[in-house]
Short mmCIF file of N, CA and C in Angstrom, two decimals:
data_model
loop_
_atom_site.label_atom_id
_atom_site.label_comp_id
_atom_site.label_asym_id
_atom_site.label_seq_id
_atom_site.Cartn_x
_atom_site.Cartn_y
_atom_site.Cartn_z
N MET A 89 -216.77 -24.66 49.77
CA MET A 89 -215.70 -24.80 50.71
C MET A 89 -214.96 -26.11 50.46
N TRP A 90 -213.64 -26.10 50.61
CA TRP A 90 -212.80 -27.25 50.35
C TRP A 90 -213.19 -28.40 51.26
N GLY A 91 -213.32 -29.58 50.71
CA GLY A 91 -213.58 -30.77 51.48
C GLY A 91 -215.03 -31.08 51.74
N GLU A 92 -215.93 -30.26 51.22
CA GLU A 92 -217.34 -30.49 51.49
C GLU A 92 -218.08 -31.14 50.32
N GLU A 93 -217.41 -31.36 49.22
CA GLU A 93 -218.05 -32.01 48.08
C GLU A 93 -218.03 -33.52 48.28
N PRO A 94 -219.12 -34.19 47.89
CA PRO A 94 -219.11 -35.65 48.00
C PRO A 94 -218.06 -36.25 47.06
N HIS A 95 -217.44 -37.30 47.49
CA HIS A 95 -216.43 -37.98 46.67
C HIS A 95 -216.58 -39.48 46.92
N PRO A 96 -217.50 -40.14 46.20
CA PRO A 96 -217.77 -41.56 46.48
C PRO A 96 -216.55 -42.46 46.35
N GLU A 97 -215.66 -42.18 45.40
CA GLU A 97 -214.47 -43.02 45.24
C GLU A 97 -213.56 -42.92 46.46
N LEU A 98 -213.43 -41.71 46.99
CA LEU A 98 -212.60 -41.52 48.17
C LEU A 98 -213.24 -42.20 49.39
N PHE A 99 -214.55 -42.10 49.50
CA PHE A 99 -215.26 -42.78 50.59
C PHE A 99 -215.05 -44.29 50.49
N ASP A 100 -215.19 -44.85 49.28
CA ASP A 100 -214.98 -46.29 49.09
C ASP A 100 -213.56 -46.70 49.46
N LEU A 101 -212.58 -45.87 49.08
CA LEU A 101 -211.19 -46.16 49.42
C LEU A 101 -211.00 -46.16 50.94
N LEU A 102 -211.59 -45.19 51.63
CA LEU A 102 -211.48 -45.15 53.08
C LEU A 102 -212.15 -46.37 53.71
N ARG A 103 -213.33 -46.73 53.24
CA ARG A 103 -214.03 -47.90 53.75
C ARG A 103 -213.19 -49.16 53.54
N ASP A 104 -212.62 -49.33 52.35
CA ASP A 104 -211.80 -50.50 52.06
C ASP A 104 -210.52 -50.52 52.91
N THR A 105 -209.96 -49.35 53.15
CA THR A 105 -208.75 -49.26 53.98
C THR A 105 -209.05 -49.66 55.41
N LEU A 106 -210.14 -49.14 55.95
CA LEU A 106 -210.50 -49.50 57.32
C LEU A 106 -210.79 -50.99 57.45
N ALA A 107 -211.42 -51.56 56.43
CA ALA A 107 -211.68 -53.00 56.45
C ALA A 107 -210.37 -53.79 56.40
N ALA A 108 -209.42 -53.32 55.60
CA ALA A 108 -208.13 -54.01 55.50
C ALA A 108 -207.34 -53.90 56.81
N LEU A 109 -207.48 -52.77 57.49
CA LEU A 109 -206.75 -52.56 58.73
C LEU A 109 -207.33 -53.33 59.91
N ARG A 110 -208.62 -53.62 59.83
CA ARG A 110 -209.28 -54.33 60.92
C ARG A 110 -208.63 -55.69 61.10
N GLY A 111 -208.02 -55.89 62.20
CA GLY A 111 -207.41 -57.18 62.50
C GLY A 111 -206.11 -57.45 61.78
N ALA A 112 -205.59 -56.45 61.05
CA ALA A 112 -204.33 -56.67 60.32
C ALA A 112 -203.17 -56.73 61.31
N PRO A 113 -202.20 -57.58 61.06
CA PRO A 113 -201.02 -57.61 61.93
C PRO A 113 -200.24 -56.31 61.78
N PRO A 114 -199.47 -55.93 62.80
CA PRO A 114 -198.72 -54.67 62.76
C PRO A 114 -197.86 -54.50 61.50
N ALA A 115 -197.30 -55.57 60.98
CA ALA A 115 -196.45 -55.47 59.79
C ALA A 115 -197.23 -55.03 58.56
N SER A 116 -198.55 -55.16 58.59
CA SER A 116 -199.38 -54.77 57.45
C SER A 116 -199.77 -53.31 57.47
N LEU A 117 -199.62 -52.66 58.61
CA LEU A 117 -200.08 -51.28 58.74
C LEU A 117 -199.37 -50.32 57.79
N LEU A 118 -198.06 -50.45 57.66
CA LEU A 118 -197.32 -49.54 56.79
C LEU A 118 -197.75 -49.66 55.33
N PRO A 119 -197.74 -50.83 54.72
CA PRO A 119 -198.12 -50.88 53.31
C PRO A 119 -199.57 -50.45 53.07
N ILE A 120 -200.47 -50.81 53.95
CA ILE A 120 -201.87 -50.42 53.77
C ILE A 120 -202.01 -48.90 53.88
N THR A 121 -201.35 -48.32 54.87
CA THR A 121 -201.44 -46.87 55.06
C THR A 121 -200.80 -46.11 53.90
N LEU A 122 -199.64 -46.54 53.46
CA LEU A 122 -198.99 -45.88 52.32
C LEU A 122 -199.85 -46.01 51.07
N ALA A 123 -200.41 -47.18 50.84
CA ALA A 123 -201.29 -47.37 49.67
C ALA A 123 -202.48 -46.43 49.76
N PHE A 124 -203.10 -46.33 50.94
CA PHE A 124 -204.23 -45.43 51.11
C PHE A 124 -203.83 -43.99 50.80
N GLU A 125 -202.73 -43.54 51.37
CA GLU A 125 -202.33 -42.14 51.17
C GLU A 125 -202.02 -41.84 49.71
N LEU A 126 -201.31 -42.72 49.05
CA LEU A 126 -201.00 -42.51 47.63
C LEU A 126 -202.26 -42.55 46.77
N LYS A 127 -203.14 -43.50 47.03
CA LYS A 127 -204.38 -43.62 46.25
C LYS A 127 -205.31 -42.43 46.52
N ALA A 128 -205.38 -41.98 47.77
CA ALA A 128 -206.21 -40.82 48.09
C ALA A 128 -205.68 -39.58 47.36
N ALA A 129 -204.36 -39.38 47.38
CA ALA A 129 -203.78 -38.24 46.67
C ALA A 129 -204.10 -38.32 45.18
N ALA A 130 -204.00 -39.52 44.61
CA ALA A 130 -204.30 -39.69 43.18
C ALA A 130 -205.76 -39.37 42.89
N LEU A 131 -206.67 -39.81 43.75
CA LEU A 131 -208.09 -39.51 43.55
C LEU A 131 -208.37 -38.02 43.62
N LEU A 132 -207.56 -37.30 44.38
CA LEU A 132 -207.74 -35.86 44.52
C LEU A 132 -206.97 -35.07 43.46
N GLY A 133 -206.37 -35.79 42.51
CA GLY A 133 -205.68 -35.13 41.39
C GLY A 133 -204.19 -34.94 41.58
N TYR A 134 -203.63 -35.61 42.57
CA TYR A 134 -202.20 -35.46 42.86
C TYR A 134 -201.47 -36.80 42.76
N ARG A 135 -201.62 -37.46 41.65
CA ARG A 135 -200.93 -38.75 41.47
C ARG A 135 -199.47 -38.48 41.12
N PRO A 136 -198.54 -39.07 41.87
CA PRO A 136 -197.13 -38.86 41.53
C PRO A 136 -196.82 -39.50 40.17
N ARG A 137 -196.03 -38.80 39.38
CA ARG A 137 -195.63 -39.31 38.07
C ARG A 137 -194.35 -40.11 38.25
N LEU A 138 -194.42 -41.39 37.90
CA LEU A 138 -193.31 -42.29 38.15
C LEU A 138 -192.65 -42.84 36.89
N GLY A 139 -193.28 -42.72 35.73
CA GLY A 139 -192.77 -43.37 34.53
C GLY A 139 -191.86 -42.54 33.66
N ALA A 140 -191.86 -41.23 33.85
CA ALA A 140 -191.03 -40.33 33.06
C ALA A 140 -190.81 -39.07 33.89
N CYS A 141 -189.91 -38.21 33.45
CA CYS A 141 -189.63 -36.97 34.17
C CYS A 141 -190.90 -36.13 34.25
N VAL A 142 -191.25 -35.73 35.44
CA VAL A 142 -192.47 -34.96 35.67
C VAL A 142 -192.38 -33.57 35.03
N LEU A 143 -191.18 -33.05 34.82
CA LEU A 143 -191.03 -31.71 34.26
C LEU A 143 -190.95 -31.67 32.74
N CYS A 144 -190.18 -32.58 32.16
CA CYS A 144 -189.98 -32.50 30.70
C CYS A 144 -190.42 -33.75 29.95
N GLY A 145 -190.77 -34.82 30.65
CA GLY A 145 -191.21 -36.05 30.00
C GLY A 145 -190.10 -36.95 29.54
N ALA A 146 -188.85 -36.58 29.80
CA ALA A 146 -187.70 -37.39 29.38
C ALA A 146 -187.61 -38.67 30.20
N ALA A 147 -186.76 -39.56 29.75
CA ALA A 147 -186.53 -40.81 30.48
C ALA A 147 -185.98 -40.52 31.87
N LEU A 148 -186.27 -41.40 32.78
CA LEU A 148 -185.83 -41.24 34.16
C LEU A 148 -184.32 -41.32 34.27
N SER A 149 -183.81 -40.68 35.28
CA SER A 149 -182.40 -40.79 35.62
C SER A 149 -182.13 -42.22 36.07
N PRO A 150 -180.99 -42.79 35.72
CA PRO A 150 -180.63 -44.11 36.23
C PRO A 150 -180.56 -44.13 37.76
N ARG A 151 -180.43 -42.93 38.36
CA ARG A 151 -180.38 -42.83 39.82
C ARG A 151 -181.77 -42.79 40.43
N ARG A 152 -182.82 -42.79 39.60
CA ARG A 152 -184.22 -42.79 40.05
C ARG A 152 -184.46 -41.68 41.06
N LEU A 153 -184.46 -40.44 40.56
CA LEU A 153 -184.55 -39.26 41.41
C LEU A 153 -186.00 -38.80 41.56
N PHE A 154 -186.46 -38.71 42.79
CA PHE A 154 -187.84 -38.33 43.09
C PHE A 154 -187.88 -36.98 43.78
N SER A 155 -188.77 -36.12 43.31
CA SER A 155 -188.99 -34.82 43.94
C SER A 155 -190.43 -34.74 44.41
N GLY A 156 -190.61 -34.71 45.72
CA GLY A 156 -191.96 -34.55 46.26
C GLY A 156 -192.57 -33.23 45.84
N ALA A 157 -191.79 -32.17 45.85
CA ALA A 157 -192.29 -30.84 45.49
C ALA A 157 -192.72 -30.77 44.02
N ARG A 158 -192.01 -31.46 43.16
CA ARG A 158 -192.34 -31.44 41.72
C ARG A 158 -193.40 -32.47 41.36
N GLY A 159 -193.62 -33.44 42.23
CA GLY A 159 -194.70 -34.39 41.99
C GLY A 159 -194.30 -35.69 41.33
N GLY A 160 -193.02 -36.04 41.37
CA GLY A 160 -192.64 -37.32 40.79
C GLY A 160 -191.17 -37.41 40.45
N MET A 161 -190.89 -38.27 39.51
CA MET A 161 -189.53 -38.58 39.12
C MET A 161 -188.96 -37.49 38.21
N LEU A 162 -187.64 -37.36 38.26
CA LEU A 162 -186.94 -36.36 37.44
C LEU A 162 -185.84 -37.02 36.61
N CYS A 163 -185.55 -36.41 35.47
CA CYS A 163 -184.38 -36.82 34.69
C CYS A 163 -183.16 -36.13 35.31
N ASP A 164 -181.97 -36.51 34.89
CA ASP A 164 -180.76 -35.90 35.44
C ASP A 164 -180.73 -34.40 35.19
N GLY A 165 -181.13 -33.97 34.00
CA GLY A 165 -181.09 -32.54 33.68
C GLY A 165 -182.01 -31.72 34.56
N CYS A 166 -183.22 -32.17 34.75
CA CYS A 166 -184.18 -31.42 35.56
C CYS A 166 -183.87 -31.50 37.05
N ALA A 167 -183.14 -32.54 37.47
CA ALA A 167 -182.80 -32.69 38.88
C ALA A 167 -181.69 -31.74 39.31
N ARG A 168 -180.89 -31.27 38.33
CA ARG A 168 -179.80 -30.35 38.66
C ARG A 168 -180.37 -29.09 39.29
N GLY A 169 -179.87 -28.73 40.43
CA GLY A 169 -180.30 -27.51 41.10
C GLY A 169 -181.57 -27.65 41.93
N GLU A 170 -182.20 -28.82 41.89
CA GLU A 170 -183.42 -29.04 42.68
C GLU A 170 -183.02 -29.43 44.10
N SER A 171 -183.72 -28.88 45.07
CA SER A 171 -183.48 -29.31 46.44
C SER A 171 -184.53 -30.33 46.83
N GLY A 172 -184.21 -31.15 47.81
CA GLY A 172 -185.16 -32.13 48.32
C GLY A 172 -185.36 -33.34 47.42
N VAL A 173 -184.46 -33.58 46.50
CA VAL A 173 -184.56 -34.74 45.60
C VAL A 173 -184.03 -35.97 46.33
N VAL A 174 -184.76 -37.08 46.22
CA VAL A 174 -184.40 -38.32 46.88
C VAL A 174 -184.09 -39.37 45.82
N ALA A 175 -182.95 -40.05 45.95
CA ALA A 175 -182.62 -41.15 45.06
C ALA A 175 -183.30 -42.41 45.59
N LEU A 176 -184.13 -43.02 44.75
CA LEU A 176 -184.85 -44.24 45.13
C LEU A 176 -184.11 -45.48 44.64
N SER A 177 -184.25 -46.53 45.39
CA SER A 177 -183.75 -47.82 44.90
C SER A 177 -184.72 -48.31 43.82
N ALA A 178 -184.27 -49.25 43.02
CA ALA A 178 -185.15 -49.83 42.00
C ALA A 178 -186.36 -50.50 42.67
N ASP A 179 -186.12 -51.19 43.78
CA ASP A 179 -187.21 -51.83 44.52
C ASP A 179 -188.17 -50.80 45.10
N GLY A 180 -187.64 -49.70 45.59
CA GLY A 180 -188.48 -48.64 46.14
C GLY A 180 -189.40 -48.03 45.10
N LEU A 181 -188.85 -47.74 43.92
CA LEU A 181 -189.66 -47.19 42.84
C LEU A 181 -190.73 -48.19 42.41
N ALA A 182 -190.37 -49.45 42.29
CA ALA A 182 -191.34 -50.49 41.91
C ALA A 182 -192.45 -50.60 42.96
N ALA A 183 -192.07 -50.55 44.23
CA ALA A 183 -193.08 -50.64 45.30
C ALA A 183 -194.03 -49.45 45.25
N LEU A 184 -193.52 -48.25 45.01
CA LEU A 184 -194.41 -47.07 44.88
C LEU A 184 -195.42 -47.28 43.77
N ALA A 185 -194.93 -47.73 42.62
CA ALA A 185 -195.83 -47.95 41.47
C ALA A 185 -196.89 -49.00 41.80
N LEU A 186 -196.47 -50.07 42.45
CA LEU A 186 -197.41 -51.13 42.79
C LEU A 186 -198.42 -50.67 43.83
N LEU A 187 -197.99 -49.91 44.82
CA LEU A 187 -198.91 -49.39 45.82
C LEU A 187 -199.98 -48.51 45.18
N LEU A 188 -199.61 -47.78 44.17
CA LEU A 188 -200.56 -46.92 43.46
C LEU A 188 -201.51 -47.71 42.56
N ASP A 189 -200.99 -48.73 41.91
CA ASP A 189 -201.76 -49.39 40.85
C ASP A 189 -202.49 -50.66 41.27
N ARG A 190 -202.01 -51.34 42.28
CA ARG A 190 -202.64 -52.59 42.70
C ARG A 190 -203.81 -52.31 43.63
N PRO A 191 -204.76 -53.22 43.71
CA PRO A 191 -205.85 -53.06 44.68
C PRO A 191 -205.29 -53.00 46.10
N LEU A 192 -205.99 -52.28 46.94
CA LEU A 192 -205.55 -52.06 48.31
C LEU A 192 -205.28 -53.36 49.06
N ASP A 193 -206.11 -54.37 48.83
CA ASP A 193 -205.93 -55.63 49.57
C ASP A 193 -204.65 -56.37 49.16
N GLN A 194 -203.98 -55.90 48.10
CA GLN A 194 -202.71 -56.49 47.69
C GLN A 194 -201.50 -55.70 48.19
N ALA A 195 -201.74 -54.64 48.96
CA ALA A 195 -200.64 -53.78 49.43
C ALA A 195 -199.67 -54.54 50.33
N VAL A 196 -200.21 -55.44 51.14
CA VAL A 196 -199.36 -56.20 52.05
C VAL A 196 -198.42 -57.06 51.21
N GLY A 197 -197.17 -57.02 51.52
CA GLY A 197 -196.18 -57.78 50.76
C GLY A 197 -195.47 -56.96 49.70
N LEU A 198 -195.96 -55.73 49.45
CA LEU A 198 -195.32 -54.89 48.43
C LEU A 198 -194.21 -54.04 49.00
N VAL A 199 -194.17 -53.90 50.31
CA VAL A 199 -193.17 -53.06 50.96
C VAL A 199 -192.21 -53.95 51.74
N GLU A 200 -190.98 -54.01 51.27
CA GLU A 200 -189.96 -54.78 51.97
C GLU A 200 -189.50 -53.99 53.19
N VAL A 201 -189.15 -54.68 54.22
CA VAL A 201 -188.71 -54.05 55.46
C VAL A 201 -187.60 -53.06 55.19
N ARG A 202 -186.64 -53.44 54.38
CA ARG A 202 -185.49 -52.56 54.16
C ARG A 202 -185.84 -51.34 53.32
N ARG A 203 -187.00 -51.31 52.68
CA ARG A 203 -187.44 -50.16 51.87
C ARG A 203 -188.47 -49.30 52.58
N ALA A 204 -188.89 -49.69 53.77
CA ALA A 204 -189.97 -48.99 54.47
C ALA A 204 -189.63 -47.52 54.70
N GLY A 205 -188.46 -47.23 55.22
CA GLY A 205 -188.07 -45.84 55.49
C GLY A 205 -188.00 -45.00 54.23
N GLU A 206 -187.49 -45.59 53.17
CA GLU A 206 -187.38 -44.91 51.88
C GLU A 206 -188.77 -44.53 51.35
N LEU A 207 -189.70 -45.47 51.38
CA LEU A 207 -191.05 -45.21 50.89
C LEU A 207 -191.79 -44.22 51.78
N LEU A 208 -191.57 -44.33 53.06
CA LEU A 208 -192.19 -43.42 54.00
C LEU A 208 -191.73 -41.98 53.75
N ARG A 209 -190.45 -41.79 53.56
CA ARG A 209 -189.92 -40.45 53.32
C ARG A 209 -190.46 -39.85 52.03
N VAL A 210 -190.46 -40.63 50.97
CA VAL A 210 -190.93 -40.13 49.68
C VAL A 210 -192.41 -39.77 49.75
N THR A 211 -193.20 -40.64 50.37
CA THR A 211 -194.64 -40.38 50.48
C THR A 211 -194.89 -39.14 51.33
N GLU A 212 -194.20 -39.04 52.43
CA GLU A 212 -194.36 -37.89 53.32
C GLU A 212 -193.96 -36.60 52.61
N ASP A 213 -192.82 -36.58 51.92
CA ASP A 213 -192.39 -35.39 51.18
C ASP A 213 -193.42 -35.00 50.13
N PHE A 214 -193.93 -35.99 49.41
CA PHE A 214 -194.91 -35.75 48.35
C PHE A 214 -196.19 -35.14 48.92
N LEU A 215 -196.73 -35.75 49.98
CA LEU A 215 -197.98 -35.26 50.55
C LEU A 215 -197.83 -33.87 51.16
N ARG A 216 -196.74 -33.64 51.86
CA ARG A 216 -196.52 -32.30 52.44
C ARG A 216 -196.40 -31.24 51.37
N ALA A 217 -195.78 -31.56 50.26
CA ALA A 217 -195.60 -30.57 49.19
C ALA A 217 -196.91 -30.25 48.48
N HIS A 218 -197.82 -31.19 48.42
CA HIS A 218 -199.03 -30.99 47.61
C HIS A 218 -200.29 -30.69 48.39
N PHE A 219 -200.24 -30.81 49.68
CA PHE A 219 -201.41 -30.50 50.48
C PHE A 219 -201.05 -29.39 51.46
N GLN A 220 -201.18 -28.13 50.99
CA GLN A 220 -200.79 -26.96 51.77
C GLN A 220 -201.49 -26.90 53.12
N ARG A 221 -202.72 -27.35 53.17
CA ARG A 221 -203.49 -27.25 54.41
C ARG A 221 -203.20 -28.42 55.35
N PHE A 222 -202.30 -29.29 54.92
CA PHE A 222 -201.98 -30.48 55.70
C PHE A 222 -201.07 -30.10 56.85
N ALA A 223 -201.59 -30.12 58.07
CA ALA A 223 -200.80 -29.70 59.23
C ALA A 223 -199.81 -30.78 59.67
N GLY A 224 -199.99 -31.98 59.24
CA GLY A 224 -199.10 -33.07 59.61
C GLY A 224 -199.69 -34.39 59.16
N LEU A 225 -198.85 -35.35 59.01
CA LEU A 225 -199.28 -36.66 58.56
C LEU A 225 -199.61 -37.51 59.78
N LYS A 226 -200.82 -37.37 60.27
CA LYS A 226 -201.23 -38.04 61.50
C LYS A 226 -201.11 -39.55 61.39
N SER A 227 -201.47 -40.11 60.25
CA SER A 227 -201.40 -41.56 60.11
C SER A 227 -199.97 -42.06 60.24
N LEU A 228 -199.01 -41.31 59.73
CA LEU A 228 -197.62 -41.72 59.84
C LEU A 228 -197.11 -41.54 61.26
N GLU A 229 -197.60 -40.51 61.96
CA GLU A 229 -197.22 -40.34 63.37
C GLU A 229 -197.72 -41.52 64.20
N VAL A 230 -198.93 -41.97 63.92
CA VAL A 230 -199.48 -43.13 64.63
C VAL A 230 -198.63 -44.37 64.34
N LEU A 231 -198.29 -44.58 63.08
CA LEU A 231 -197.48 -45.75 62.73
C LEU A 231 -196.12 -45.71 63.42
N ARG A 232 -195.52 -44.53 63.53
CA ARG A 232 -194.22 -44.42 64.19
C ARG A 232 -194.32 -44.73 65.68
N ALA A 233 -195.48 -44.46 66.26
CA ALA A 233 -195.66 -44.67 67.70
C ALA A 233 -195.93 -46.12 68.06
N LEU A 234 -196.30 -46.95 67.11
CA LEU A 234 -196.61 -48.35 67.40
C LEU A 234 -195.35 -49.12 67.77
N PRO A 235 -195.47 -50.11 68.65
CA PRO A 235 -194.32 -50.97 68.95
C PRO A 235 -193.84 -51.64 67.65
N GLY A 236 -192.54 -51.56 67.40
CA GLY A 236 -191.99 -52.13 66.18
C GLY A 236 -192.39 -51.32 64.97
N GLY A 237 -192.78 -50.06 65.17
CA GLY A 237 -193.28 -49.19 64.10
C GLY A 237 -192.21 -48.76 63.13
N LEU A 238 -192.27 -47.52 62.71
CA LEU A 238 -191.46 -47.05 61.60
C LEU A 238 -190.12 -46.48 62.00
N ASN A 239 -189.63 -46.81 63.14
CA ASN A 239 -188.32 -46.34 63.53
C ASN A 239 -187.23 -47.27 63.00
N GLY A 240 -187.47 -47.79 61.81
CA GLY A 240 -186.51 -48.68 61.17
C GLY A 240 -186.69 -50.14 61.56
N GLU A 241 -187.74 -50.44 62.32
CA GLU A 241 -187.93 -51.80 62.79
C GLU A 241 -189.30 -52.34 62.41
N VAL A 242 -189.66 -52.20 61.17
CA VAL A 242 -190.94 -52.69 60.71
C VAL A 242 -190.82 -54.19 60.49
N GLY A 243 -191.82 -54.93 60.92
CA GLY A 243 -191.78 -56.38 60.76
C GLY A 243 -191.96 -56.80 59.32
N PRO A 244 -191.79 -58.07 59.01
CA PRO A 244 -191.95 -58.56 57.65
C PRO A 244 -193.38 -58.38 57.16
N CYS A 245 -193.51 -58.13 55.89
CA CYS A 245 -194.82 -57.85 55.30
C CYS A 245 -195.28 -59.02 54.45
N ASP A 246 -195.33 -60.20 55.00
CA ASP A 246 -195.80 -61.32 54.18
C ASP A 246 -196.98 -62.00 54.77
#
């Protein structure tokens, strides 16, 4: 049955995330949560492809086009006719890569306030597309409900 196999790496990631969240200021919740979600997806075999077109392997579009349904970045040719494609800022793409590759305790400071909504949307689109049994992103709902949460008013992440 799905979800019943032991996964020590995923357990360690959850333990480290909870430790990082303990006592963290509200501004740290978004980067830590996004890092957890991206890293958990990667551990489960759903790492977003950010360095080349996920469909054909070509160089990325200068517009930095991300498709949650396709699992990563697209070139201009593959993006034609695709729905749900999001154009990322250069900073947004860099932050996604860093959230995936850096240790969890370094997540704070990787998400600029002005990029929070962009990263949130991309992560949410990606997770919804790849986890069919996912009824909703509860962690993101909690973050949105916090005072100064994700309604465009996330505090500084330093």
